[in-house]
Short mmCIF file of N, CA and C in Angstrom, two decimals:
data_model
loop_
_atom_site.label_atom_id
_atom_site.label_comp_id
_atom_site.label_asym_id
_atom_site.label_seq_id
_atom_site.Cartn_x
_atom_site.Cartn_y
_atom_site.Cartn_z
N MET R 1 -8.00 5.88 9.66
CA MET R 1 -7.28 5.75 10.93
C MET R 1 -7.70 4.54 11.50
N VAL R 2 -6.72 4.04 12.59
CA VAL R 2 -7.23 2.90 13.32
C VAL R 2 -7.55 2.75 14.21
N GLU R 3 -8.39 2.15 14.58
CA GLU R 3 -9.49 2.38 15.85
C GLU R 3 -9.50 0.31 16.67
N ASN R 4 -9.16 0.61 17.57
CA ASN R 4 -9.51 -0.89 18.33
C ASN R 4 -9.05 -2.35 16.94
N GLY R 5 -7.76 -1.55 16.57
CA GLY R 5 -6.77 -2.36 15.89
C GLY R 5 -7.37 -2.72 14.34
N ALA R 6 -8.63 -2.17 13.87
CA ALA R 6 -8.90 -2.20 12.84
C ALA R 6 -8.73 -0.70 11.83
N TYR R 7 -8.58 -0.92 10.94
CA TYR R 7 -8.63 0.30 9.89
C TYR R 7 -10.31 0.58 10.02
N SER R 8 -10.75 1.93 9.51
CA SER R 8 -12.03 2.24 9.75
C SER R 8 -11.64 4.30 9.05
N GLU R 9 -12.67 4.63 8.63
CA GLU R 9 -13.01 5.93 8.04
C GLU R 9 -13.82 6.71 8.49
N PRO R 10 -13.99 7.84 8.28
CA PRO R 10 -14.99 8.66 9.26
C PRO R 10 -16.32 8.55 8.64
N SER R 11 -17.53 8.32 9.51
CA SER R 11 -18.48 7.94 8.82
C SER R 11 -18.91 8.92 8.40
N ASP R 12 -20.03 8.72 7.34
CA ASP R 12 -20.33 9.52 5.79
C ASP R 12 -21.84 9.45 6.37
N LEU R 13 -22.13 10.91 6.60
CA LEU R 13 -23.98 10.75 7.23
C LEU R 13 -25.16 10.40 6.16
N HIS R 14 -23.97 10.53 4.67
CA HIS R 14 -25.23 10.12 3.79
C HIS R 14 -24.89 8.98 3.26
N ARG R 15 -24.15 8.33 3.98
CA ARG R 15 -24.24 7.09 3.13
C ARG R 15 -25.40 5.89 2.90
N ALA R 16 -26.58 6.46 3.22
CA ALA R 16 -27.78 5.10 2.71
C ALA R 16 -28.38 5.87 1.34
N ALA R 17 -27.93 7.04 1.44
CA ALA R 17 -28.48 7.83 0.43
C ALA R 17 -27.51 7.26 -0.36
N PHE R 18 -26.25 7.76 -0.69
CA PHE R 18 -25.16 7.21 -1.36
C PHE R 18 -25.37 5.64 -1.86
N GLU R 19 -25.79 4.45 -1.08
CA GLU R 19 -26.16 3.15 -1.42
C GLU R 19 -27.13 2.88 -2.25
N ARG R 20 -28.57 3.81 -1.76
CA ARG R 20 -29.32 3.80 -3.16
C ARG R 20 -29.13 4.32 -4.22
N ALA R 21 -28.33 5.65 -4.25
CA ALA R 21 -27.85 5.85 -5.64
C ALA R 21 -26.82 5.03 -6.06
N TRP R 22 -25.91 4.02 -5.98
CA TRP R 22 -25.12 3.33 -6.65
C TRP R 22 -25.74 2.36 -6.85
N ALA R 23 -26.97 1.56 -6.07
CA ALA R 23 -27.39 0.72 -6.60
C ALA R 23 -28.06 1.34 -7.91
N ARG R 24 -28.95 1.88 -7.85
CA ARG R 24 -29.54 2.51 -9.17
C ARG R 24 -28.63 2.87 -10.42
N LEU R 25 -27.15 2.77 -10.32
CA LEU R 25 -26.48 3.62 -11.68
C LEU R 25 -25.71 2.01 -12.50
N PHE R 26 -26.89 0.81 -12.37
CA PHE R 26 -26.76 -0.10 -12.82
C PHE R 26 -28.07 -0.38 -13.29
N SER R 27 -29.06 0.16 -13.43
CA SER R 27 -29.90 0.50 -13.87
C SER R 27 -30.69 1.46 -15.53
N ALA R 28 -31.99 1.62 -15.56
CA ALA R 28 -32.23 2.25 -16.73
C ALA R 28 -32.11 3.82 -16.17
N GLU R 29 -32.57 4.09 -14.74
CA GLU R 29 -31.82 5.42 -13.92
C GLU R 29 -30.59 5.74 -14.01
N PHE R 30 -29.66 5.57 -15.19
CA PHE R 30 -28.24 5.78 -14.27
C PHE R 30 -27.65 7.38 -14.16
N GLU R 31 -28.44 7.77 -15.39
CA GLU R 31 -28.10 9.21 -15.21
C GLU R 31 -28.75 9.86 -14.01
N ASP R 32 -30.06 9.88 -13.41
CA ASP R 32 -30.17 10.55 -12.29
C ASP R 32 -29.44 9.84 -11.21
N ALA R 33 -29.04 8.78 -11.04
CA ALA R 33 -27.78 7.90 -10.15
C ALA R 33 -26.89 9.13 -9.72
N LYS R 34 -26.08 8.79 -11.24
CA LYS R 34 -25.14 9.85 -11.47
C LYS R 34 -25.24 11.13 -10.65
N ARG R 35 -26.04 11.91 -11.39
CA ARG R 35 -26.46 12.90 -10.80
C ARG R 35 -26.82 13.37 -9.03
N GLU R 36 -27.09 12.59 -8.80
CA GLU R 36 -27.44 12.21 -7.32
C GLU R 36 -26.46 11.90 -6.40
N ILE R 37 -25.63 11.23 -6.75
CA ILE R 37 -24.01 10.86 -6.01
C ILE R 37 -23.37 12.07 -6.57
N GLU R 38 -23.23 12.61 -7.56
CA GLU R 38 -22.56 14.17 -7.81
C GLU R 38 -23.49 15.11 -6.35
N GLU R 39 -24.51 15.42 -6.45
CA GLU R 39 -24.92 16.60 -5.85
C GLU R 39 -24.62 16.15 -3.89
N LEU R 40 -24.62 14.39 -3.91
CA LEU R 40 -24.25 13.92 -2.50
C LEU R 40 -22.74 14.32 -2.26
N ALA R 41 -22.28 14.16 -2.83
CA ALA R 41 -20.23 14.74 -2.83
C ALA R 41 -20.73 16.19 -2.92
N CYS R 42 -21.27 16.89 -3.33
CA CYS R 42 -21.03 18.28 -2.70
C CYS R 42 -21.77 18.54 -1.65
N SER R 43 -22.68 17.89 -1.31
CA SER R 43 -23.33 18.06 0.08
C SER R 43 -22.01 17.43 1.50
N GLY R 44 -21.30 16.82 1.07
CA GLY R 44 -20.17 16.32 1.55
C GLY R 44 -20.10 15.51 1.92
N SER R 45 -20.86 14.28 1.64
CA SER R 45 -20.62 12.60 1.30
C SER R 45 -19.27 12.62 1.02
N ILE R 46 -18.65 11.64 1.87
CA ILE R 46 -16.98 11.13 1.32
C ILE R 46 -16.95 9.68 0.74
N LEU R 47 -18.25 9.29 0.65
CA LEU R 47 -18.37 7.63 -0.07
C LEU R 47 -18.54 8.58 -1.48
N SER R 48 -19.73 9.70 -1.62
CA SER R 48 -19.68 10.17 -3.18
C SER R 48 -18.41 10.60 -3.79
N MET R 49 -17.94 11.85 -2.81
CA MET R 49 -16.59 12.17 -3.30
C MET R 49 -15.70 11.25 -3.79
N LEU R 50 -15.30 10.18 -2.53
CA LEU R 50 -14.26 8.96 -3.26
C LEU R 50 -15.03 8.32 -4.51
N PHE R 51 -16.12 8.14 -4.81
CA PHE R 51 -16.85 7.72 -6.06
C PHE R 51 -16.66 8.32 -7.23
N VAL R 52 -17.36 9.45 -7.16
CA VAL R 52 -16.75 10.21 -8.65
C VAL R 52 -15.13 10.47 -8.41
N ALA R 53 -14.68 10.77 -7.52
CA ALA R 53 -13.22 10.75 -7.87
C ALA R 53 -12.18 9.44 -8.40
N ASP R 54 -12.47 8.13 -8.24
CA ASP R 54 -12.35 7.23 -8.37
C ASP R 54 -12.45 6.86 -9.84
N GLU R 55 -13.86 7.09 -10.12
CA GLU R 55 -14.21 7.35 -12.00
C GLU R 55 -13.91 7.73 -12.61
N LEU R 56 -13.55 9.14 -12.12
CA LEU R 56 -12.90 10.24 -13.01
C LEU R 56 -11.27 9.57 -12.86
N ARG R 57 -10.55 9.29 -12.13
CA ARG R 57 -9.40 8.21 -12.52
C ARG R 57 -9.17 7.43 -13.46
N ARG R 58 -10.10 6.65 -13.72
CA ARG R 58 -10.30 5.90 -14.10
C ARG R 58 -10.45 6.14 -15.08
N GLY R 59 -11.82 6.30 -15.92
CA GLY R 59 -11.94 6.82 -16.98
C GLY R 59 -12.88 5.42 -17.03
N ASN R 60 -14.11 5.73 -17.37
CA ASN R 60 -15.06 4.81 -17.83
C ASN R 60 -16.16 4.90 -18.83
N TRP R 61 -17.31 4.37 -18.50
CA TRP R 61 -18.63 4.35 -18.57
C TRP R 61 -19.73 5.78 -18.49
N LEU R 62 -18.99 6.13 -17.32
CA LEU R 62 -19.64 7.20 -16.69
C LEU R 62 -19.09 8.75 -16.37
N TYR R 63 -17.40 8.43 -17.22
CA TYR R 63 -16.65 9.81 -16.40
C TYR R 63 -15.51 9.33 -17.40
N GLU R 64 -15.46 10.35 -18.34
CA GLU R 64 -14.47 10.38 -18.79
C GLU R 64 -12.90 10.56 -18.42
N GLU R 65 -11.91 10.16 -18.48
CA GLU R 65 -10.82 10.45 -17.57
C GLU R 65 -10.34 11.37 -17.72
N ASP R 66 -10.06 12.09 -16.04
CA ASP R 66 -10.22 13.59 -16.03
C ASP R 66 -9.05 13.66 -14.54
N ILE R 67 -7.54 13.37 -14.96
CA ILE R 67 -7.16 13.01 -13.67
C ILE R 67 -6.50 14.16 -12.77
N ASP R 68 -6.75 15.44 -13.29
CA ASP R 68 -6.80 16.67 -12.37
C ASP R 68 -8.19 17.16 -11.87
N LEU R 69 -9.30 16.53 -12.51
CA LEU R 69 -10.69 16.65 -11.65
C LEU R 69 -10.30 15.66 -10.57
N ALA R 70 -9.72 14.49 -10.88
CA ALA R 70 -10.32 13.72 -9.69
C ALA R 70 -9.48 13.93 -8.67
N LYS R 71 -8.35 14.53 -8.73
CA LYS R 71 -6.92 14.85 -7.72
C LYS R 71 -8.06 15.54 -6.89
N GLU R 72 -8.95 16.95 -7.57
CA GLU R 72 -9.38 17.62 -6.70
C GLU R 72 -10.19 17.23 -5.73
N TRP R 73 -11.35 15.96 -5.98
CA TRP R 73 -12.43 15.44 -5.34
C TRP R 73 -11.41 14.56 -4.26
N TYR R 74 -10.36 14.11 -4.57
CA TYR R 74 -9.16 13.23 -3.56
C TYR R 74 -8.83 14.26 -2.33
N GLU R 75 -8.89 15.67 -2.69
CA GLU R 75 -8.02 16.32 -1.51
C GLU R 75 -9.18 16.89 -1.20
N LEU R 76 -10.56 17.19 -1.43
CA LEU R 76 -11.81 17.25 -0.77
C LEU R 76 -12.13 16.21 0.08
N ALA R 77 -12.25 14.88 -0.32
CA ALA R 77 -12.47 13.72 0.40
C ALA R 77 -11.28 13.59 2.23
N ILE R 78 -10.15 14.15 1.39
CA ILE R 78 -9.01 13.78 2.72
C ILE R 78 -9.39 15.08 3.64
N ALA R 79 -9.43 16.55 2.71
CA ALA R 79 -10.12 17.68 4.13
C ALA R 79 -11.13 17.03 4.80
N GLU R 80 -12.11 15.91 4.35
CA GLU R 80 -13.36 15.73 5.47
C GLU R 80 -12.56 14.36 6.49
N GLY R 81 -11.04 14.21 5.95
CA GLY R 81 -10.92 12.72 6.71
C GLY R 81 -10.61 11.98 6.49
N ALA R 82 -10.86 11.52 4.68
CA ALA R 82 -10.72 10.02 4.44
C ALA R 82 -9.09 9.38 3.65
N SER R 83 -8.56 8.45 4.69
CA SER R 83 -7.57 7.99 4.41
C SER R 83 -7.09 7.76 3.47
N ARG R 84 -8.44 7.08 2.84
CA ARG R 84 -8.45 6.46 1.21
C ARG R 84 -8.26 7.54 0.61
N GLY R 85 -9.02 8.63 0.73
CA GLY R 85 -8.60 10.08 -0.32
C GLY R 85 -7.02 9.98 -0.41
N HIS R 86 -6.08 9.99 0.21
CA HIS R 86 -4.62 10.03 -0.07
C HIS R 86 -4.40 8.77 -1.15
N TYR R 87 -4.77 7.53 -0.98
CA TYR R 87 -4.22 6.52 -1.61
C TYR R 87 -5.22 6.70 -2.89
N GLY R 88 -6.12 7.13 -3.42
CA GLY R 88 -6.56 7.29 -5.04
C GLY R 88 -5.47 8.51 -5.27
N LEU R 89 -5.52 9.83 -4.54
CA LEU R 89 -4.68 10.78 -4.92
C LEU R 89 -2.93 9.81 -5.56
N ALA R 90 -2.77 9.17 -4.78
CA ALA R 90 -1.60 8.58 -5.09
C ALA R 90 -1.48 7.80 -6.22
N LEU R 91 -2.36 6.79 -6.39
CA LEU R 91 -2.82 6.37 -8.30
C LEU R 91 -2.97 7.27 -9.16
N ALA R 92 -3.39 8.03 -8.89
CA ALA R 92 -3.82 9.38 -9.76
C ALA R 92 -1.90 10.01 -10.58
N HIS R 93 -1.08 10.36 -9.07
CA HIS R 93 -0.16 10.79 -9.52
C HIS R 93 0.74 10.07 -10.18
N LEU R 94 0.55 8.06 -9.72
CA LEU R 94 0.78 7.11 -10.10
C LEU R 94 0.78 6.94 -11.90
N LYS R 95 -0.39 7.45 -12.38
CA LYS R 95 -0.85 8.06 -13.56
C LYS R 95 -0.19 8.78 -13.88
N ASN R 96 -0.41 10.17 -13.77
CA ASN R 96 0.55 11.33 -14.10
C ASN R 96 2.06 11.11 -14.19
N LYS R 97 2.93 10.18 -13.64
CA LYS R 97 4.20 9.53 -13.73
C LYS R 97 5.08 10.37 -12.85
N ASP R 98 4.56 10.73 -11.48
CA ASP R 98 4.85 11.83 -10.69
C ASP R 98 4.92 11.18 -9.54
N ASP R 99 6.11 10.23 -9.38
CA ASP R 99 6.67 8.89 -8.30
C ASP R 99 6.82 9.67 -6.69
N ASP R 100 7.40 10.60 -7.14
CA ASP R 100 7.71 11.28 -6.02
C ASP R 100 6.10 11.93 -4.85
N ALA R 101 5.19 11.83 -5.63
CA ALA R 101 3.97 12.77 -4.73
C ALA R 101 3.35 11.54 -4.51
N ALA R 102 3.34 10.33 -5.57
CA ALA R 102 2.46 9.33 -5.17
C ALA R 102 2.76 8.23 -4.11
N PHE R 103 4.75 8.61 -4.07
CA PHE R 103 4.86 8.05 -2.33
C PHE R 103 4.71 8.34 -1.68
N ARG R 104 4.46 9.75 -1.92
CA ARG R 104 3.97 10.63 -0.19
C ARG R 104 2.69 10.51 -0.13
N GLU R 105 1.45 10.21 -0.83
CA GLU R 105 0.75 9.95 -0.80
C GLU R 105 -0.10 8.57 -0.30
N MET R 106 1.22 7.81 -0.92
CA MET R 106 0.89 6.43 -0.29
C MET R 106 0.99 5.86 0.82
N ASN R 107 2.25 7.05 1.17
CA ASN R 107 2.98 6.54 2.53
C ASN R 107 1.73 7.23 3.73
N THR R 108 1.48 8.21 3.64
CA THR R 108 0.45 8.81 4.44
C THR R 108 -0.63 7.93 5.03
N ALA R 109 -1.04 7.12 3.36
CA ALA R 109 -2.51 6.48 3.78
C ALA R 109 -2.13 5.10 4.44
N ALA R 110 -0.64 4.66 3.96
CA ALA R 110 -0.18 3.65 4.95
C ALA R 110 0.10 4.13 6.06
N GLN R 111 0.46 4.65 6.53
CA GLN R 111 0.76 5.07 7.76
C GLN R 111 -0.51 5.66 8.89
N ARG R 112 -1.62 5.64 8.04
CA ARG R 112 -2.96 6.10 8.58
C ARG R 112 -3.90 3.96 8.70
N GLY R 113 -3.22 3.69 8.57
CA GLY R 113 -3.81 1.99 8.56
C GLY R 113 -4.63 1.28 7.51
N TYR R 114 -4.79 2.41 6.19
CA TYR R 114 -5.28 1.74 5.24
C TYR R 114 -4.82 0.80 3.95
N PRO R 115 -5.35 -0.60 4.47
CA PRO R 115 -4.74 -1.95 3.80
C PRO R 115 -4.26 -1.84 2.36
N PRO R 116 -5.22 -1.87 1.42
CA PRO R 116 -4.70 -1.34 0.25
C PRO R 116 -3.11 -0.22 -0.03
N ALA R 117 -3.20 0.94 0.80
CA ALA R 117 -1.80 1.88 0.59
C ALA R 117 -0.97 0.81 1.19
N ILE R 118 -1.03 -0.26 2.55
CA ILE R 118 -0.38 -0.73 2.66
C ILE R 118 0.76 -1.74 1.26
N GLY R 119 -0.25 -2.29 0.55
CA GLY R 119 -0.11 -2.79 0.22
C GLY R 119 0.35 -2.07 -1.25
N GLY R 120 -0.17 -1.37 -1.73
CA GLY R 120 0.35 -0.40 -2.71
C GLY R 120 1.89 0.26 -2.30
N LEU R 121 1.97 0.65 -1.04
CA LEU R 121 3.30 1.18 -0.98
C LEU R 121 4.48 0.02 -1.09
N GLY R 122 4.10 -1.06 -0.95
CA GLY R 122 5.15 -2.07 -1.02
C GLY R 122 4.93 -2.21 -2.83
N ARG R 123 4.66 -2.50 -3.28
CA ARG R 123 4.56 -2.20 -4.77
C ARG R 123 5.53 -1.05 -5.56
N LEU R 124 5.24 0.08 -4.53
CA LEU R 124 6.42 1.38 -4.83
C LEU R 124 7.84 0.90 -4.44
N TYR R 125 8.02 0.25 -3.43
CA TYR R 125 9.37 -0.39 -2.96
C TYR R 125 9.80 -1.56 -4.14
N LEU R 126 8.98 -2.29 -4.66
CA LEU R 126 9.21 -3.35 -5.33
C LEU R 126 9.85 -2.59 -6.64
N TRP R 127 9.00 -1.53 -7.33
CA TRP R 127 9.55 -1.27 -8.22
C TRP R 127 10.34 -0.31 -8.24
N GLY R 128 10.64 0.67 -6.73
CA GLY R 128 11.18 1.67 -6.76
C GLY R 128 11.03 2.90 -7.75
N ARG R 129 9.80 3.36 -7.34
CA ARG R 129 8.93 4.24 -7.85
C ARG R 129 9.36 5.51 -6.89
N GLY R 130 9.36 6.26 -6.34
CA GLY R 130 9.86 7.07 -5.66
C GLY R 130 10.64 7.27 -4.70
N VAL R 131 10.82 6.05 -4.64
CA VAL R 131 11.93 5.35 -3.72
C VAL R 131 13.13 4.55 -3.92
N ALA R 132 13.98 4.07 -3.58
CA ALA R 132 15.32 3.47 -3.75
C ALA R 132 14.29 1.71 -3.54
N PRO R 133 14.51 0.85 -4.51
CA PRO R 133 13.94 -0.55 -5.05
C PRO R 133 14.35 -1.04 -2.97
N ASN R 134 13.26 -1.75 -2.84
CA ASN R 134 13.77 -2.82 -1.31
C ASN R 134 12.80 -4.17 -1.19
N ILE R 135 13.26 -4.79 -1.96
CA ILE R 135 12.20 -6.46 -2.16
C ILE R 135 11.85 -6.69 -0.83
N GLY R 136 12.78 -6.68 -0.03
CA GLY R 136 12.32 -7.32 1.89
C GLY R 136 11.52 -6.39 2.51
N LEU R 137 11.65 -4.95 2.24
CA LEU R 137 10.17 -4.30 2.98
C LEU R 137 9.48 -4.54 1.47
N ALA R 138 9.25 -4.71 0.49
CA ALA R 138 7.74 -5.06 0.51
C ALA R 138 7.12 -6.12 0.42
N ARG R 139 8.28 -7.58 0.57
CA ARG R 139 7.82 -8.43 1.50
C ARG R 139 6.93 -7.88 2.50
N TYR R 140 7.29 -7.28 3.33
CA TYR R 140 7.00 -6.79 5.01
C TYR R 140 5.59 -6.03 4.67
N LEU R 141 5.62 -4.92 4.20
CA LEU R 141 4.38 -4.20 3.78
C LEU R 141 3.18 -5.56 3.04
N TRP R 142 3.72 -6.26 2.61
CA TRP R 142 2.96 -7.16 1.32
C TRP R 142 1.82 -8.15 2.65
N LYS R 143 3.45 -8.64 3.52
CA LYS R 143 2.28 -9.53 4.82
C LYS R 143 1.86 -8.89 5.81
N LYS R 144 1.78 -7.57 6.33
CA LYS R 144 1.24 -6.47 6.75
C LYS R 144 -0.39 -6.49 6.28
N ALA R 145 -0.17 -5.81 5.10
CA ALA R 145 -1.52 -5.73 4.26
C ALA R 145 -2.58 -7.03 3.89
N ALA R 146 -2.06 -8.33 3.81
CA ALA R 146 -2.59 -9.21 4.18
C ALA R 146 -3.15 -9.85 5.19
N ALA R 147 -2.06 -9.75 6.51
CA ALA R 147 -2.56 -9.86 7.96
C ALA R 147 -3.94 -8.76 8.18
N LEU R 148 -3.97 -7.76 7.36
CA LEU R 148 -5.41 -6.82 7.24
C LEU R 148 -6.50 -7.46 6.49
N GLY R 149 -6.51 -8.25 5.48
CA GLY R 149 -7.34 -9.14 4.89
C GLY R 149 -7.13 -8.33 3.54
N ASN R 150 -6.01 -7.44 2.95
CA ASN R 150 -6.00 -7.36 1.79
C ASN R 150 -5.61 -8.33 0.72
N LEU R 151 -6.45 -8.90 0.13
CA LEU R 151 -5.97 -9.93 -1.26
C LEU R 151 -4.96 -9.57 -1.92
N HIS R 152 -5.32 -8.17 -1.95
CA HIS R 152 -4.06 -7.66 -3.49
C HIS R 152 -2.76 -8.72 -3.27
N ALA R 153 -2.49 -8.19 -1.92
CA ALA R 153 -1.52 -8.31 -1.07
C ALA R 153 -0.78 -10.15 -0.87
N VAL R 154 -1.82 -10.18 -0.76
CA VAL R 154 -1.50 -12.12 -0.75
C VAL R 154 -1.44 -12.60 -2.15
N GLU R 155 -2.00 -12.35 -3.15
CA GLU R 155 -1.91 -12.25 -4.30
C GLU R 155 -0.37 -12.08 -4.81
N LEU R 156 -0.12 -11.11 -4.43
CA LEU R 156 1.58 -10.71 -4.68
C LEU R 156 2.53 -11.42 -4.10
N LEU R 157 2.10 -11.69 -2.55
CA LEU R 157 2.99 -12.94 -1.53
C LEU R 157 3.52 -14.13 -2.27
N ILE R 158 1.35 -14.34 -2.93
CA ILE R 158 2.00 -15.95 -3.86
C ILE R 158 2.79 -16.13 -5.26
N ARG R 159 2.39 -14.76 -5.78
CA ARG R 159 2.75 -14.74 -7.05
C ARG R 159 4.37 -14.96 -7.23
N LEU R 160 4.87 -14.11 -5.93
CA LEU R 160 6.68 -13.87 -6.31
C LEU R 160 6.80 -14.83 -5.08
N GLY R 161 6.28 -15.56 -4.37
CA GLY R 161 6.97 -16.37 -3.79
C GLY R 161 7.19 -17.53 -4.45
N ILE R 162 6.30 -18.10 -4.94
CA ILE R 162 6.33 -19.56 -6.08
C ILE R 162 7.29 -19.04 -7.47
N ARG R 163 7.68 -17.60 -7.58
CA ARG R 163 9.02 -17.91 -8.63
C ARG R 163 9.88 -17.32 -7.91
N TRP R 164 10.41 -18.04 -6.26
CA TRP R 164 11.20 -17.81 -5.57
C TRP R 164 11.75 -16.84 -5.24
N ARG R 165 11.35 -15.45 -5.55
CA ARG R 165 11.42 -14.07 -5.30
C ARG R 165 12.18 -13.82 -3.67
N PHE R 166 11.26 -14.87 -2.83
CA PHE R 166 11.78 -14.27 -1.24
C PHE R 166 12.22 -15.66 -0.71
N GLY R 167 13.17 -16.45 -1.52
CA GLY R 167 13.75 -17.81 -1.27
C GLY R 167 12.85 -18.95 -1.10
N PHE R 168 13.23 -19.83 0.01
CA PHE R 168 12.93 -21.01 0.21
C PHE R 168 12.19 -20.78 0.78
N ALA R 169 11.80 -20.33 1.87
CA ALA R 169 10.95 -20.00 2.90
C ALA R 169 9.33 -19.05 2.34
N GLY R 170 10.07 -17.88 1.41
CA GLY R 170 8.82 -17.42 0.82
C GLY R 170 8.24 -18.29 -0.38
N PHE R 171 8.63 -19.52 -1.08
CA PHE R 171 7.91 -20.21 -1.65
C PHE R 171 7.45 -21.22 -0.96
N LEU R 172 7.40 -21.70 0.48
CA LEU R 172 6.58 -22.85 1.19
C LEU R 172 5.47 -21.42 1.44
N ASP R 173 5.94 -20.58 2.05
CA ASP R 173 4.93 -19.16 2.45
C ASP R 173 3.32 -19.36 1.85
N ALA R 174 4.16 -18.55 0.17
CA ALA R 174 3.09 -19.18 -0.89
C ALA R 174 1.95 -20.37 -1.40
N LEU R 175 2.86 -21.12 -0.95
CA LEU R 175 2.26 -22.46 -1.25
C LEU R 175 0.96 -23.15 -0.08
N LEU R 176 1.31 -22.25 0.90
CA LEU R 176 0.38 -22.08 2.22
C LEU R 176 -0.63 -21.16 2.35
N MET R 177 -0.29 -19.86 1.89
CA MET R 177 -1.20 -19.27 1.23
C MET R 177 -2.56 -19.64 0.27
N ALA R 178 -1.96 -20.24 -0.42
CA ALA R 178 -2.63 -20.61 -2.09
C ALA R 178 -4.01 -21.03 -1.82
N TRP R 179 -4.10 -21.93 -0.77
CA TRP R 179 -5.53 -22.38 -0.63
C TRP R 179 -6.06 -21.43 0.06
N PRO R 180 -6.08 -21.01 1.16
CA PRO R 180 -7.03 -20.28 1.97
C PRO R 180 -7.24 -18.85 0.81
N TYR R 181 -6.14 -18.23 0.31
CA TYR R 181 -6.37 -17.09 -0.76
C TYR R 181 -7.44 -17.54 -1.90
N ALA R 182 -7.51 -18.76 -2.00
CA ALA R 182 -8.54 -19.17 -3.22
C ALA R 182 -9.80 -19.23 -3.05
N TRP R 183 -9.82 -19.57 -1.52
CA TRP R 183 -11.37 -19.79 -0.84
C TRP R 183 -11.91 -18.24 -0.63
N ALA R 184 -10.89 -17.38 0.13
CA ALA R 184 -11.10 -16.41 0.38
C ALA R 184 -11.47 -15.58 -0.89
N LEU R 185 -11.50 -15.59 -2.27
CA LEU R 185 -11.54 -15.40 -3.77
C LEU R 185 -13.45 -15.81 -3.79
N VAL R 186 -13.34 -17.18 -3.34
CA VAL R 186 -14.50 -17.71 -4.20
C VAL R 186 -16.07 -16.68 -2.59
N ASN R 187 -15.30 -16.55 -1.73
CA ASN R 187 -16.74 -15.83 -0.47
C ASN R 187 -16.31 -14.03 -0.56
N VAL R 188 -15.40 -13.68 -1.40
CA VAL R 188 -14.95 -12.32 -1.40
C VAL R 188 -16.02 -11.41 -1.16
N ARG R 189 -16.27 -10.11 -0.88
CA ARG R 189 -17.01 -9.16 -1.06
C ARG R 189 -16.59 -7.96 -0.50
N ALA R 190 -16.54 -7.09 -0.73
CA ALA R 190 -16.75 -5.52 -1.14
C ALA R 190 -16.69 -4.98 0.55
N ASP R 191 -15.96 -4.12 0.82
CA ASP R 191 -16.23 -3.46 2.09
C ASP R 191 -16.79 -2.29 1.70
N GLU R 192 -16.43 -1.37 0.90
CA GLU R 192 -17.37 -0.38 0.73
C GLU R 192 -17.72 -0.78 -0.86
N PRO R 193 -19.03 -0.22 -1.19
CA PRO R 193 -19.43 -0.33 -2.45
C PRO R 193 -18.33 0.84 -3.66
N LEU R 194 -18.06 -0.07 -4.60
CA LEU R 194 -16.34 0.09 -5.14
C LEU R 194 -15.49 0.86 -4.97
N SER R 195 -15.18 -0.57 -3.81
CA SER R 195 -13.84 -0.36 -2.56
C SER R 195 -12.94 -0.46 -3.42
N ASP R 196 -11.35 -0.17 -3.02
CA ASP R 196 -10.12 -0.40 -3.54
C ASP R 196 -9.65 -1.18 -3.10
N HIS R 197 -10.27 -2.28 -2.40
CA HIS R 197 -9.46 -3.29 -1.49
C HIS R 197 -11.10 -4.48 -1.34
N LEU R 198 -10.29 -5.56 -1.38
CA LEU R 198 -10.89 -6.66 -0.85
C LEU R 198 -10.85 -7.53 0.26
N ARG R 199 -11.47 -8.07 0.92
CA ARG R 199 -11.73 -8.51 2.48
C ARG R 199 -11.87 -9.86 2.07
#
C-alpha cells in the first residue's frame, strides 16, 4: 500500500522477534532460529511468512525448493495484507511457467506501489510473459520503480540504454544514471532483512 507517497507494508507485531531469529540463522544456532521463524510465521508474523515462502521458492541450504508450499505461505501473507506476498507469488508462478497468473499477481503488487513489482512488471512487458511485449511500457515502469529507489530497475535502464534499446535519449539517460547507480550500490542497504528490493 502507498501512504504519504511511500510504499509500506502492514506492521508486524513480531518484527523484533523475527529480526533476532533471523540474525541467529548465520550462527551455530541456525536450526533453532529456523524453527523459531517457522513458529513466528504460524503465529501470524508477516515477515516470517514471507521469509519462509521466499526460501522455499528459491531452495537453498535452509529449505529444499517447494513451490507449492511457498505459494501457500505467500497466500497467507497476502491474507494478512502484505502486498509483497503478491510479488513473491508472481515469482513462484514464473518458476512454474504460469505466465498469466504471474502477470496478474505482479500487476496487483505493482498497483499497490511495491517498487520491485513495478520493476518486475516492466520485465514481464519486456519479455512478453503473460502480456504482449511492449518495451516502451517496460521503460516507463522501470523509470517509475527507479524513482521509488529500486536499484534493479535502474540497472535495467542503464543496461538497455547503453545498448541503444531506448534510442539516443535512453543512451544519455543511461550515462547520467551510471555514476549515481554505482554510488548507490556502494551505500546499499536492505529495506527489510532478506528483502526482495534494494534501496
